[in-house]
């Protein structure tokens, strides 16, 4: 299902995404100087702003007014029928600026950029021990995987991928780092297994009991597609690329929904079959009990009749 005659490791690190998020937060923090509609009001003057809204639409508003010791500002919100939804008889300035939100986003991006050293599933394996990770896949789903294992002179790690039928789709007898790819041929649980054994000629003693760290990064379905490479090959515009991403996401969701529908149908058939079997078993038990009850009544009746005849 897959082979690579000159395999090399090329996995995009998640820190690249976090770096883009950091750049976006810095950009928004710099350009976000304005924060809404700005206007002036005078004494005994009312200024209203109208907005056409549909039913059941959420509205969030924030206001900021220059302070004054001599005047006060009356603020209110009215619906189309004239009912007052909210009011403030002496509106004061205490509104969190949007730049505060952008600053929090910047701090979050920096935090994620610092702590995001790993980019997949991380676990440890010991000698003569196997660790397997299962993933439920639908039919004809693309899977890209990359692994990185700490090196060792005494042990080797055997890595393999199995489909739900037990067939080995890919394996590496001495895995250190690399990548693999395959397309699911049947739906079900696919296993990604790693086991550690001693190399030939190595003594099995306590000094050779090593614990090696495995980092596994799996990209399934839409996440496995490199859209930058697709856009470069097909000369797509940014709008076309976004439409392609949306199309792939919709196809993936539709495929997943069909898979869940088939699972629901199989579960419904199993429940109906089980209910039918339970019904017939219960019917057989009830029939047996009724037969035994009538037989006991008939037998006891004949028994007492014979005893009565013998007495006379």
Short mmCIF file of N, CA, C and O in Angstrom, two decimals, residues 85-218:
data_model
loop_
_atom_site.label_atom_id
_atom_site.label_comp_id
_atom_site.label_asym_id
_atom_site.label_seq_id
_atom_site.Cartn_x
_atom_site.Cartn_y
_atom_site.Cartn_z
N UNK A 85 -34.70 48.32 26.30
CA UNK A 85 -34.05 47.06 26.64
C UNK A 85 -32.93 47.24 27.66
O UNK A 85 -32.64 46.33 28.44
N UNK A 86 -32.29 48.40 27.64
CA UNK A 86 -31.18 48.68 28.57
C UNK A 86 -31.02 50.19 28.66
O UNK A 86 -31.26 50.92 27.69
N UNK A 87 -30.61 50.67 29.85
CA UNK A 87 -30.36 52.10 29.99
C UNK A 87 -29.35 52.35 31.09
O UNK A 87 -29.14 51.51 31.97
N UNK A 88 -28.71 53.51 30.99
CA UNK A 88 -27.74 53.95 31.99
C UNK A 88 -27.92 55.46 32.13
O UNK A 88 -27.68 56.22 31.20
N UNK A 89 -28.38 55.90 33.33
CA UNK A 89 -28.70 57.30 33.53
C UNK A 89 -27.47 58.19 33.68
O UNK A 89 -27.56 59.40 33.52
N UNK A 90 -26.33 57.59 34.00
CA UNK A 90 -25.11 58.37 34.13
C UNK A 90 -23.95 57.51 33.62
O UNK A 90 -23.20 56.93 34.40
N UNK A 91 -23.86 57.43 32.30
CA UNK A 91 -22.88 56.54 31.68
C UNK A 91 -21.49 57.08 31.95
O UNK A 91 -21.19 58.25 31.72
N UNK A 92 -20.61 56.21 32.49
CA UNK A 92 -19.23 56.57 32.78
C UNK A 92 -18.29 55.73 31.93
O UNK A 92 -18.69 54.74 31.31
N UNK A 93 -17.09 56.12 31.94
CA UNK A 93 -16.11 55.45 31.08
C UNK A 93 -15.39 54.37 31.88
O UNK A 93 -14.59 54.65 32.74
N UNK A 94 -15.76 53.14 31.60
CA UNK A 94 -14.97 52.01 32.08
C UNK A 94 -15.25 50.83 31.16
O UNK A 94 -16.12 50.02 31.42
N UNK A 95 -14.60 50.83 30.04
CA UNK A 95 -14.80 49.78 29.05
C UNK A 95 -13.45 49.20 28.70
O UNK A 95 -12.49 49.93 28.46
N UNK A 96 -13.38 47.94 28.70
CA UNK A 96 -12.14 47.28 28.31
C UNK A 96 -11.88 47.50 26.83
O UNK A 96 -12.73 47.20 26.00
N UNK A 97 -10.75 48.00 26.54
CA UNK A 97 -10.40 48.28 25.16
C UNK A 97 -10.17 46.98 24.40
O UNK A 97 -9.76 45.98 24.98
N UNK A 98 -10.45 47.03 23.10
CA UNK A 98 -10.22 45.83 22.30
C UNK A 98 -8.75 45.43 22.27
O UNK A 98 -8.43 44.26 22.08
N UNK A 99 -7.88 46.41 22.46
CA UNK A 99 -6.47 46.06 22.47
C UNK A 99 -6.11 45.18 23.65
O UNK A 99 -5.13 44.45 23.61
N UNK A 100 -6.91 45.25 24.73
CA UNK A 100 -6.69 44.34 25.85
C UNK A 100 -6.90 42.90 25.42
O UNK A 100 -6.14 42.00 25.79
N UNK A 101 -7.94 42.67 24.63
CA UNK A 101 -8.20 41.32 24.12
C UNK A 101 -7.05 40.87 23.22
O UNK A 101 -6.59 39.72 23.28
N UNK A 102 -6.57 41.77 22.37
CA UNK A 102 -5.47 41.41 21.49
C UNK A 102 -4.20 41.13 22.29
O UNK A 102 -3.39 40.27 21.92
N UNK A 103 -4.02 41.85 23.41
CA UNK A 103 -2.86 41.60 24.25
C UNK A 103 -2.94 40.21 24.88
O UNK A 103 -1.94 39.49 24.96
N UNK A 104 -4.14 39.83 25.30
CA UNK A 104 -4.32 38.48 25.84
C UNK A 104 -4.05 37.43 24.77
O UNK A 104 -3.45 36.38 25.05
N UNK A 105 -4.50 37.70 23.56
CA UNK A 105 -4.23 36.77 22.46
C UNK A 105 -2.73 36.67 22.20
O UNK A 105 -2.21 35.58 21.93
N UNK A 106 -2.02 37.78 22.29
CA UNK A 106 -0.58 37.78 22.11
C UNK A 106 0.10 36.95 23.19
O UNK A 106 1.00 36.15 22.92
N UNK A 107 -0.32 37.13 24.44
CA UNK A 107 0.26 36.36 25.55
C UNK A 107 -0.02 34.88 25.37
O UNK A 107 0.86 34.02 25.59
N UNK A 108 -1.25 34.53 24.94
CA UNK A 108 -1.59 33.14 24.71
C UNK A 108 -0.75 32.54 23.61
O UNK A 108 -0.27 31.40 23.72
N UNK A 109 -0.54 33.30 22.53
CA UNK A 109 0.28 32.79 21.43
C UNK A 109 1.72 32.58 21.87
O UNK A 109 2.36 31.57 21.51
N UNK A 110 2.27 33.53 22.67
CA UNK A 110 3.63 33.37 23.17
C UNK A 110 3.74 32.16 24.10
O UNK A 110 4.70 31.39 24.03
N UNK A 111 2.72 31.97 24.95
CA UNK A 111 2.71 30.83 25.86
C UNK A 111 2.69 29.51 25.10
O UNK A 111 3.46 28.59 25.40
N UNK A 112 1.82 29.43 24.09
CA UNK A 112 1.73 28.20 23.29
C UNK A 112 3.01 27.98 22.49
O UNK A 112 3.44 26.84 22.28
N UNK A 113 3.64 29.07 22.04
CA UNK A 113 4.88 28.94 21.27
C UNK A 113 6.01 28.43 22.14
O UNK A 113 6.88 27.68 21.68
N UNK A 114 5.99 28.80 23.43
CA UNK A 114 7.07 28.37 24.32
C UNK A 114 6.90 26.91 24.73
O UNK A 114 7.85 26.13 24.72
N UNK A 115 5.66 26.53 25.09
CA UNK A 115 5.46 25.19 25.64
C UNK A 115 5.24 24.14 24.57
O UNK A 115 5.25 22.95 24.87
N UNK A 116 5.07 24.55 23.32
CA UNK A 116 4.71 23.59 22.29
C UNK A 116 5.97 22.96 21.69
O UNK A 116 6.35 23.23 20.57
N UNK A 117 6.67 22.15 22.47
CA UNK A 117 7.86 21.48 21.98
C UNK A 117 7.53 20.18 21.27
O UNK A 117 8.17 19.81 20.29
N UNK A 118 6.53 19.47 21.75
CA UNK A 118 6.12 18.24 21.10
C UNK A 118 5.06 18.53 20.07
O UNK A 118 4.35 19.52 20.15
N UNK A 119 4.93 17.66 19.07
CA UNK A 119 3.97 17.89 18.01
C UNK A 119 3.20 16.62 17.69
O UNK A 119 2.86 16.37 16.55
N UNK A 120 2.92 15.82 18.68
CA UNK A 120 2.17 14.60 18.43
C UNK A 120 1.93 13.86 19.73
O UNK A 120 2.04 14.41 20.83
N UNK A 121 1.66 12.57 19.61
CA UNK A 121 1.48 11.70 20.76
C UNK A 121 2.85 11.26 21.25
O UNK A 121 3.68 10.79 20.48
N UNK A 122 3.08 11.40 22.53
CA UNK A 122 4.39 11.07 23.11
C UNK A 122 4.21 10.03 24.20
O UNK A 122 3.36 10.15 25.07
N UNK A 123 5.04 8.98 24.15
CA UNK A 123 4.99 7.93 25.16
C UNK A 123 6.34 7.24 25.22
O UNK A 123 7.20 7.42 24.35
N UNK A 124 6.53 6.43 26.27
CA UNK A 124 7.78 5.69 26.48
C UNK A 124 7.51 4.20 26.33
O UNK A 124 6.43 3.70 26.66
N UNK A 125 8.53 3.48 25.84
CA UNK A 125 8.43 2.03 25.72
C UNK A 125 9.67 1.41 26.35
O UNK A 125 10.76 1.98 26.31
N UNK A 126 9.50 0.22 26.93
CA UNK A 126 10.58 -0.52 27.57
C UNK A 126 10.92 -1.75 26.74
O UNK A 126 10.27 -2.05 25.74
N UNK A 127 11.93 -2.49 27.19
CA UNK A 127 12.31 -3.71 26.50
C UNK A 127 11.19 -4.75 26.58
O UNK A 127 10.54 -4.90 27.63
N UNK A 128 11.01 -5.47 25.47
CA UNK A 128 10.01 -6.55 25.40
C UNK A 128 8.61 -6.04 25.77
O UNK A 128 7.84 -6.72 26.45
N UNK A 129 8.34 -4.84 25.33
CA UNK A 129 7.05 -4.22 25.63
C UNK A 129 6.52 -3.59 24.35
O UNK A 129 7.28 -3.01 23.57
N UNK A 130 5.20 -3.73 24.13
CA UNK A 130 4.58 -3.20 22.92
C UNK A 130 3.50 -2.20 23.30
O UNK A 130 2.69 -2.45 24.19
N UNK A 131 3.54 -1.08 22.63
CA UNK A 131 2.55 -0.03 22.83
C UNK A 131 1.83 0.21 21.52
O UNK A 131 2.46 0.47 20.49
N UNK A 132 0.49 0.12 21.53
CA UNK A 132 -0.32 0.29 20.33
C UNK A 132 -1.31 1.42 20.54
O UNK A 132 -1.89 1.57 21.63
N UNK A 133 -1.52 2.19 19.50
CA UNK A 133 -2.49 3.28 19.48
C UNK A 133 -3.50 2.98 18.38
O UNK A 133 -3.11 2.68 17.24
N UNK A 134 -4.77 3.04 18.71
CA UNK A 134 -5.83 2.70 17.76
C UNK A 134 -6.50 3.97 17.27
O UNK A 134 -6.64 4.95 18.01
N UNK A 135 -6.93 3.93 16.02
CA UNK A 135 -7.64 5.05 15.41
C UNK A 135 -8.77 4.49 14.55
O UNK A 135 -8.55 3.59 13.73
N UNK A 136 -9.97 5.00 14.78
CA UNK A 136 -11.14 4.55 14.04
C UNK A 136 -11.22 5.32 12.73
O UNK A 136 -11.43 6.54 12.73
N UNK A 137 -11.06 4.61 11.60
CA UNK A 137 -11.03 5.24 10.29
C UNK A 137 -12.17 4.72 9.43
O UNK A 137 -12.62 3.58 9.59
N UNK A 138 -12.63 5.57 8.53
CA UNK A 138 -13.63 5.17 7.56
C UNK A 138 -12.92 4.69 6.30
O UNK A 138 -11.71 4.73 6.18
N UNK A 139 -13.71 4.25 5.33
CA UNK A 139 -13.13 3.72 4.09
C UNK A 139 -12.55 4.85 3.25
O UNK A 139 -13.11 5.95 3.19
N UNK A 140 -11.43 4.58 2.58
CA UNK A 140 -10.79 5.48 1.63
C UNK A 140 -10.43 6.82 2.29
O UNK A 140 -10.73 7.89 1.79
N UNK A 141 -9.73 6.73 3.44
CA UNK A 141 -9.31 7.91 4.16
C UNK A 141 -7.78 7.96 4.19
O UNK A 141 -7.11 6.98 4.53
N UNK A 142 -7.25 9.10 3.84
CA UNK A 142 -5.81 9.28 3.77
C UNK A 142 -5.23 9.50 5.18
O UNK A 142 -5.79 10.24 5.97
N UNK A 143 -4.10 8.82 5.44
CA UNK A 143 -3.43 8.93 6.74
C UNK A 143 -1.95 9.20 6.48
O UNK A 143 -1.30 8.45 5.73
N UNK A 144 -1.43 10.25 7.08
CA UNK A 144 -0.01 10.56 7.04
C UNK A 144 0.51 10.49 8.47
O UNK A 144 -0.09 11.03 9.38
N UNK A 145 1.64 9.81 8.63
CA UNK A 145 2.23 9.67 9.96
C UNK A 145 3.71 9.96 9.93
O UNK A 145 4.40 9.68 8.94
N UNK A 146 4.22 10.52 11.01
CA UNK A 146 5.65 10.77 11.18
C UNK A 146 6.00 10.40 12.60
O UNK A 146 5.24 10.66 13.53
N UNK A 147 7.16 9.77 12.77
CA UNK A 147 7.57 9.32 14.09
C UNK A 147 9.03 9.71 14.32
O UNK A 147 9.82 9.88 13.38
N UNK A 148 9.35 9.87 15.58
CA UNK A 148 10.71 10.19 16.01
C UNK A 148 10.97 9.47 17.31
O UNK A 148 10.20 9.61 18.28
N UNK A 149 12.05 8.67 17.35
CA UNK A 149 12.37 7.84 18.50
C UNK A 149 13.79 8.16 18.95
O UNK A 149 14.70 8.32 18.11
N UNK A 150 13.99 8.27 20.25
CA UNK A 150 15.33 8.53 20.77
C UNK A 150 16.27 7.39 20.38
O UNK A 150 15.91 6.22 20.49
N UNK A 151 17.49 7.70 19.92
CA UNK A 151 18.40 6.65 19.45
C UNK A 151 18.94 5.80 20.60
O UNK A 151 18.93 6.21 21.76
N UNK A 152 19.42 4.62 20.24
CA UNK A 152 19.99 3.70 21.22
C UNK A 152 20.96 2.76 20.50
O UNK A 152 20.76 2.41 19.33
N UNK A 153 22.03 2.33 21.22
CA UNK A 153 23.00 1.39 20.67
C UNK A 153 22.67 -0.05 21.03
O UNK A 153 23.24 -0.98 20.44
N UNK A 154 21.80 -0.27 22.01
CA UNK A 154 21.56 -1.62 22.51
C UNK A 154 20.20 -2.18 22.09
O UNK A 154 20.05 -3.41 22.06
N UNK A 155 19.24 -1.34 21.80
CA UNK A 155 17.90 -1.82 21.47
C UNK A 155 17.45 -1.28 20.12
O UNK A 155 18.02 -0.33 19.60
N UNK A 156 16.44 -1.91 19.58
CA UNK A 156 15.81 -1.46 18.35
C UNK A 156 14.30 -1.50 18.54
O UNK A 156 13.77 -2.29 19.32
N UNK A 157 13.63 -0.64 17.81
CA UNK A 157 12.18 -0.50 17.91
C UNK A 157 11.55 -0.99 16.61
O UNK A 157 11.95 -0.57 15.52
N UNK A 158 10.59 -1.87 16.76
CA UNK A 158 9.84 -2.39 15.61
C UNK A 158 8.51 -1.64 15.53
O UNK A 158 7.70 -1.71 16.46
N UNK A 159 8.31 -0.94 14.44
CA UNK A 159 7.08 -0.18 14.24
C UNK A 159 6.28 -0.79 13.10
O UNK A 159 6.85 -1.22 12.09
N UNK A 160 4.96 -0.79 13.26
CA UNK A 160 4.10 -1.34 12.21
C UNK A 160 2.72 -0.73 12.29
O UNK A 160 2.33 -0.17 13.33
N UNK A 161 2.00 -0.83 11.18
CA UNK A 161 0.62 -0.35 11.08
C UNK A 161 -0.23 -1.52 10.61
O UNK A 161 0.09 -2.15 9.60
N UNK A 162 -1.32 -1.79 11.33
CA UNK A 162 -2.21 -2.90 11.00
C UNK A 162 -3.61 -2.37 10.74
O UNK A 162 -4.06 -1.43 11.38
N UNK A 163 -4.29 -3.01 9.77
CA UNK A 163 -5.69 -2.68 9.52
C UNK A 163 -6.59 -3.52 10.42
O UNK A 163 -6.10 -4.39 11.15
N UNK A 164 -7.91 -3.31 10.42
CA UNK A 164 -8.79 -4.08 11.30
C UNK A 164 -8.75 -5.59 11.08
O UNK A 164 -9.09 -6.35 11.99
N UNK A 165 -8.32 -6.04 9.89
CA UNK A 165 -8.24 -7.47 9.61
C UNK A 165 -6.92 -8.08 10.05
O UNK A 165 -6.71 -9.29 9.88
N UNK A 166 -6.00 -7.29 10.59
CA UNK A 166 -4.71 -7.80 11.04
C UNK A 166 -3.62 -7.75 9.99
O UNK A 166 -2.49 -8.14 10.27
N UNK A 167 -3.92 -7.27 8.78
CA UNK A 167 -2.91 -7.17 7.73
C UNK A 167 -1.97 -6.00 8.02
O UNK A 167 -2.41 -4.92 8.43
N UNK A 168 -0.68 -6.21 7.81
CA UNK A 168 0.33 -5.18 8.06
C UNK A 168 0.43 -4.28 6.82
O UNK A 168 0.79 -4.73 5.73
N UNK A 169 0.12 -3.02 7.00
CA UNK A 169 0.18 -2.06 5.91
C UNK A 169 1.57 -1.44 5.76
O UNK A 169 1.96 -1.06 4.65
N UNK A 170 2.29 -1.33 6.86
CA UNK A 170 3.62 -0.72 6.83
C UNK A 170 4.36 -1.18 8.07
O UNK A 170 3.75 -1.41 9.12
N UNK A 171 5.68 -1.36 7.93
CA UNK A 171 6.49 -1.74 9.09
C UNK A 171 7.92 -1.24 8.91
O UNK A 171 8.39 -1.01 7.79
N UNK A 172 8.61 -1.10 10.03
CA UNK A 172 10.01 -0.71 10.08
C UNK A 172 10.64 -1.49 11.22
O UNK A 172 10.25 -1.32 12.38
N UNK A 173 11.61 -2.37 10.88
CA UNK A 173 12.19 -3.26 11.88
C UNK A 173 13.16 -2.55 12.82
O UNK A 173 13.45 -3.08 13.90
N UNK A 174 13.69 -1.42 12.42
CA UNK A 174 14.61 -0.66 13.28
C UNK A 174 14.28 0.82 13.11
O UNK A 174 15.02 1.57 12.46
N UNK A 175 13.18 1.23 13.71
CA UNK A 175 12.67 2.59 13.51
C UNK A 175 13.42 3.57 14.41
O UNK A 175 13.62 3.30 15.61
N UNK A 176 13.81 4.69 13.83
CA UNK A 176 14.41 5.80 14.57
C UNK A 176 13.63 7.07 14.27
O UNK A 176 13.14 7.73 15.18
N UNK A 177 13.53 7.43 13.01
CA UNK A 177 12.69 8.54 12.60
C UNK A 177 12.34 8.34 11.14
O UNK A 177 13.09 7.73 10.37
N UNK A 178 11.18 8.80 10.77
CA UNK A 178 10.71 8.64 9.40
C UNK A 178 9.24 8.98 9.29
O UNK A 178 8.65 9.58 10.20
N UNK A 179 8.66 8.60 8.19
CA UNK A 179 7.25 8.89 7.94
C UNK A 179 6.64 7.76 7.13
O UNK A 179 7.35 6.92 6.55
N UNK A 180 5.31 7.72 7.10
CA UNK A 180 4.58 6.72 6.34
C UNK A 180 3.26 7.32 5.91
O UNK A 180 2.81 8.34 6.45
N UNK A 181 2.64 6.69 4.94
CA UNK A 181 1.35 7.14 4.42
C UNK A 181 0.60 5.94 3.86
O UNK A 181 1.20 5.03 3.30
N UNK A 182 -0.71 5.95 4.02
CA UNK A 182 -1.55 4.91 3.44
C UNK A 182 -2.97 5.43 3.37
O UNK A 182 -3.33 6.43 3.98
N UNK A 183 -3.78 4.72 2.61
CA UNK A 183 -5.21 5.00 2.47
C UNK A 183 -5.98 3.80 3.00
O UNK A 183 -5.71 2.66 2.61
N UNK A 184 -6.91 4.05 3.91
CA UNK A 184 -7.65 2.96 4.54
C UNK A 184 -8.45 2.18 3.50
O UNK A 184 -9.17 2.76 2.69
N UNK A 185 -8.30 0.85 3.53
CA UNK A 185 -9.01 -0.02 2.59
C UNK A 185 -10.30 -0.57 3.16
O UNK A 185 -11.20 -0.97 2.42
N UNK A 186 -10.40 -0.63 4.48
CA UNK A 186 -11.64 -1.05 5.16
C UNK A 186 -11.84 -0.10 6.33
O UNK A 186 -10.90 0.54 6.82
N UNK A 187 -13.07 0.00 6.78
CA UNK A 187 -13.33 0.87 7.93
C UNK A 187 -13.24 0.06 9.21
O UNK A 187 -13.55 -1.13 9.25
N UNK A 188 -12.78 0.72 10.25
CA UNK A 188 -12.60 0.05 11.53
C UNK A 188 -11.42 0.65 12.28
O UNK A 188 -10.93 1.74 11.97
N UNK A 189 -10.93 -0.10 13.28
CA UNK A 189 -9.84 0.35 14.12
C UNK A 189 -8.50 -0.05 13.50
O UNK A 189 -8.24 -1.23 13.30
N UNK A 190 -7.69 0.94 13.20
CA UNK A 190 -6.33 0.72 12.71
C UNK A 190 -5.37 0.89 13.88
O UNK A 190 -5.51 1.83 14.69
N UNK A 191 -4.37 0.00 13.95
CA UNK A 191 -3.44 -0.01 15.07
C UNK A 191 -2.06 0.46 14.61
O UNK A 191 -1.55 0.01 13.58
N UNK A 192 -1.46 1.35 15.43
CA UNK A 192 -0.10 1.83 15.21
C UNK A 192 0.72 1.34 16.41
O UNK A 192 0.57 1.88 17.52
N UNK A 193 1.55 0.33 16.19
CA UNK A 193 2.23 -0.38 17.28
C UNK A 193 3.73 -0.14 17.23
O UNK A 193 4.34 -0.09 16.15
N UNK A 194 4.32 -0.03 18.44
CA UNK A 194 5.76 0.13 18.60
C UNK A 194 6.20 -0.84 19.70
O UNK A 194 5.61 -0.86 20.78
N UNK A 195 7.23 -1.64 19.41
CA UNK A 195 7.76 -2.58 20.39
C UNK A 195 9.28 -2.50 20.38
O UNK A 195 9.90 -2.30 19.33
N UNK A 196 9.89 -2.68 21.55
CA UNK A 196 11.34 -2.56 21.71
C UNK A 196 11.94 -3.90 22.08
O UNK A 196 11.45 -4.58 23.00
N UNK A 197 13.01 -4.29 21.40
CA UNK A 197 13.75 -5.52 21.67
C UNK A 197 15.24 -5.21 21.64
O UNK A 197 15.68 -4.18 21.11
N UNK A 198 16.02 -6.14 22.22
CA UNK A 198 17.47 -5.99 22.22
C UNK A 198 18.04 -6.32 20.85
O UNK A 198 17.53 -7.20 20.14
N UNK A 199 19.09 -5.63 20.48
CA UNK A 199 19.77 -5.94 19.23
C UNK A 199 20.53 -7.25 19.36
O UNK A 199 20.93 -7.64 20.47
N UNK A 200 20.75 -7.96 18.27
CA UNK A 200 21.51 -9.22 18.33
C UNK A 200 22.91 -8.99 18.89
O UNK A 200 23.60 -8.04 18.55
N UNK A 201 23.31 -9.90 19.80
CA UNK A 201 24.63 -9.78 20.42
C UNK A 201 24.65 -8.95 21.68
O UNK A 201 25.72 -8.79 22.28
N UNK A 202 23.52 -8.41 22.09
CA UNK A 202 23.45 -7.59 23.30
C UNK A 202 22.98 -8.46 24.46
O UNK A 202 22.00 -9.21 24.34
N UNK A 203 23.69 -8.39 25.59
CA UNK A 203 23.33 -9.18 26.76
C UNK A 203 22.08 -8.62 27.41
O UNK A 203 21.92 -7.41 27.54
N UNK A 204 21.24 -9.54 27.85
CA UNK A 204 19.98 -9.15 28.49
C UNK A 204 20.22 -8.99 29.98
O UNK A 204 20.01 -9.90 30.78
N UNK A 205 20.67 -7.84 30.40
CA UNK A 205 20.89 -7.55 31.81
C UNK A 205 20.24 -6.22 32.17
O UNK A 205 19.65 -5.56 31.33
N UNK A 206 20.36 -5.86 33.42
CA UNK A 206 19.71 -4.64 33.88
C UNK A 206 20.31 -3.38 33.26
O UNK A 206 19.63 -2.37 33.11
N UNK A 207 21.58 -3.44 32.91
CA UNK A 207 22.21 -2.27 32.33
C UNK A 207 21.67 -1.94 30.95
O UNK A 207 21.80 -0.80 30.48
N UNK A 208 21.08 -2.94 30.29
CA UNK A 208 20.54 -2.73 28.95
C UNK A 208 19.03 -2.49 28.94
O UNK A 208 18.41 -2.51 27.89
N UNK A 209 18.45 -2.32 30.13
CA UNK A 209 17.02 -2.04 30.21
C UNK A 209 16.80 -0.55 29.95
O UNK A 209 16.85 0.27 30.88
N UNK A 210 16.59 -0.20 28.70
CA UNK A 210 16.45 1.19 28.32
C UNK A 210 14.98 1.56 28.15
O UNK A 210 14.16 0.71 27.79
N UNK A 211 14.69 2.82 28.38
CA UNK A 211 13.37 3.38 28.11
C UNK A 211 13.54 4.42 27.02
O UNK A 211 14.23 5.42 27.20
N UNK A 212 12.91 4.16 25.88
CA UNK A 212 13.05 5.05 24.74
C UNK A 212 11.74 5.82 24.54
O UNK A 212 10.64 5.28 24.74
N UNK A 213 11.89 7.05 24.14
CA UNK A 213 10.74 7.93 23.96
C UNK A 213 10.32 7.95 22.50
O UNK A 213 11.16 8.10 21.60
N UNK A 214 9.02 7.82 22.26
CA UNK A 214 8.45 7.80 20.91
C UNK A 214 7.51 8.99 20.78
O UNK A 214 6.66 9.22 21.64
N UNK A 215 7.68 9.73 19.69
CA UNK A 215 6.78 10.84 19.36
C UNK A 215 6.14 10.51 18.02
O UNK A 215 6.83 10.33 17.01
N UNK A 216 4.83 10.41 18.01
CA UNK A 216 4.07 10.04 16.83
C UNK A 216 3.11 11.15 16.46
O UNK A 216 2.34 11.62 17.30
N UNK A 217 3.17 11.57 15.20
CA UNK A 217 2.29 12.62 14.70
C UNK A 217 1.45 12.03 13.58
O UNK A 217 1.98 11.55 12.57
N UNK A 218 0.13 12.04 13.76
CA UNK A 218 -0.81 11.49 12.78
C UNK A 218 -1.65 12.61 12.21
O UNK A 218 -2.18 13.45 12.95
#
